[in-house]
mmCIF file of C-alpha atoms in Angstrom:
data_model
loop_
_atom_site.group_PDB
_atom_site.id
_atom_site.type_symbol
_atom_site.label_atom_id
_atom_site.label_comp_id
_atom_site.label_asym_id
_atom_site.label_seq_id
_atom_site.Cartn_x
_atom_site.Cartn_y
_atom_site.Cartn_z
ATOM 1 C CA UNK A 1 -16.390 78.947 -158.331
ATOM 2 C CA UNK A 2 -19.573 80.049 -159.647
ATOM 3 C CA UNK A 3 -22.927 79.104 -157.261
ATOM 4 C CA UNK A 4 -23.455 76.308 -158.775
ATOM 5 C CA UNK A 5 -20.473 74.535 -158.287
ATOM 6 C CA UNK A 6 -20.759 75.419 -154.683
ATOM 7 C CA UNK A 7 -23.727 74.059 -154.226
ATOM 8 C CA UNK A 8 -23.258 70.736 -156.070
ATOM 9 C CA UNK A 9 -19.638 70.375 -153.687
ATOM 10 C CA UNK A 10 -22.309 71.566 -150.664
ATOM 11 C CA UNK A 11 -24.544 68.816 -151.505
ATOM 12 C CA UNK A 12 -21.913 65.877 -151.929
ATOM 13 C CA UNK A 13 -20.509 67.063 -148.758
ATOM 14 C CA UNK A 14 -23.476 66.525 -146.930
ATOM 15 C CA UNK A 15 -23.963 63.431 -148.719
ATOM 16 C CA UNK A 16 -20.430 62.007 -147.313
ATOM 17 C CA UNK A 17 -21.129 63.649 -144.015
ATOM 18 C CA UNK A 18 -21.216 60.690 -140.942
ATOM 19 C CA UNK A 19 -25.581 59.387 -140.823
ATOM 20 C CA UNK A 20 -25.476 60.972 -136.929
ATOM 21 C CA UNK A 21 -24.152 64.051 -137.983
ATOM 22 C CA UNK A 22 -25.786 64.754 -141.047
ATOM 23 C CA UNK A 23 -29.403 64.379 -139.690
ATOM 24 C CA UNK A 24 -28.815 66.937 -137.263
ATOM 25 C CA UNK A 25 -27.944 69.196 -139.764
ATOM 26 C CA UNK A 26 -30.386 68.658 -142.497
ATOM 27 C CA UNK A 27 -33.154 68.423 -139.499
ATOM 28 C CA UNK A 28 -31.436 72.097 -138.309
ATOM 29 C CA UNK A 29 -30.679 73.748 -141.319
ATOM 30 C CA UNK A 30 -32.949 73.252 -143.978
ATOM 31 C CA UNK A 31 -35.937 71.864 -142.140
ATOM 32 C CA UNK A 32 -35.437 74.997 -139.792
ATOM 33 C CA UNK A 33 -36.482 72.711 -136.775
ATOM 34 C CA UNK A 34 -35.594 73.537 -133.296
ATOM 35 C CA UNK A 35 -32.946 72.011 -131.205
ATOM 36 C CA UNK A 36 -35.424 70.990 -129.071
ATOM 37 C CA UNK A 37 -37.673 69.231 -131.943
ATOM 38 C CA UNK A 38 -34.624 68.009 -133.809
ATOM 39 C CA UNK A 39 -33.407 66.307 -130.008
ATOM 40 C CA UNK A 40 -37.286 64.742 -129.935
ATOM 41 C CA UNK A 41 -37.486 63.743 -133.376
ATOM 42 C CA UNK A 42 -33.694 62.004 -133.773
ATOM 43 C CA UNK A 43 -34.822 60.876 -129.914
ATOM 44 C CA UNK A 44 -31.662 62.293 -128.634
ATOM 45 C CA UNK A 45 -31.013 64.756 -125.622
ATOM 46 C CA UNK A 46 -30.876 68.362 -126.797
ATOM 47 C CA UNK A 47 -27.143 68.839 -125.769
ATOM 48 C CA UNK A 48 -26.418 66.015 -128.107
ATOM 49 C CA UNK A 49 -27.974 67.615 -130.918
ATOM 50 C CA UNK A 50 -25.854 70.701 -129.987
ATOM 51 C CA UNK A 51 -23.135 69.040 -130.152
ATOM 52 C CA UNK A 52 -23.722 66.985 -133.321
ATOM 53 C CA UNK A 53 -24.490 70.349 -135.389
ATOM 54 C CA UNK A 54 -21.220 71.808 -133.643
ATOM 55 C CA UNK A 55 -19.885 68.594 -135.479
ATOM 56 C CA UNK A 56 -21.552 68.680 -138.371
ATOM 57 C CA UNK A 57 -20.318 72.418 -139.332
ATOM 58 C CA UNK A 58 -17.108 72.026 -138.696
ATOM 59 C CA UNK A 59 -17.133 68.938 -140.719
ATOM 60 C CA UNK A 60 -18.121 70.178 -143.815
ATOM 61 C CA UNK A 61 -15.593 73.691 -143.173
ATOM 62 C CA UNK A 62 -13.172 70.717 -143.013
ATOM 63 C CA UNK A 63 -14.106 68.876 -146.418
ATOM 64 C CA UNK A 64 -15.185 72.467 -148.193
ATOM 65 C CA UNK A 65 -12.004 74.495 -147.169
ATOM 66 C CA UNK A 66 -9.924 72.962 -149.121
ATOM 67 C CA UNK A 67 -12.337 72.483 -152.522
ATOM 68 C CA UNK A 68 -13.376 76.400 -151.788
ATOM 69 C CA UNK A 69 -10.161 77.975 -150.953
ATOM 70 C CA UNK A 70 -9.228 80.566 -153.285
ATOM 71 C CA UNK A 71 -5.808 79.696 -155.568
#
């Protein structure tokens, strides 16, 4: 897989991820927000938004493991 194509399966990914989970992550990870201003923003209690990234990872390792896997 060149970059690209890892990106463009990255991005439908995220775009299949579960609503809950994916704000956390794109709040997280590419707004760079805090746990603590992701929690306040999503209104949610900052162990939730732990545990939704938590989630939200291992969700797309799930759904990119087997697209990215090496033959």
């Amino acid at each position: 897989y060149d970059s690209e194509e890892v990106q463009t399966e990255l991005r439908q990914a995220i775009a299949a991820m579960p609503e809950t989970l994916q704000m956390v992550f794109l709040l997280r990870e590419l707004e760079g927000m805090s746990t603590e201003e992701t929690a306040n923003t999503l209104d949610i209690s900052p162990s939730a938004a732990k545990v939704r990234l938590h989630r939200a990872r291992q969700w797309l390792r799930d759904t990119l493991s087997p697209v990215l896997a090496p033959e």
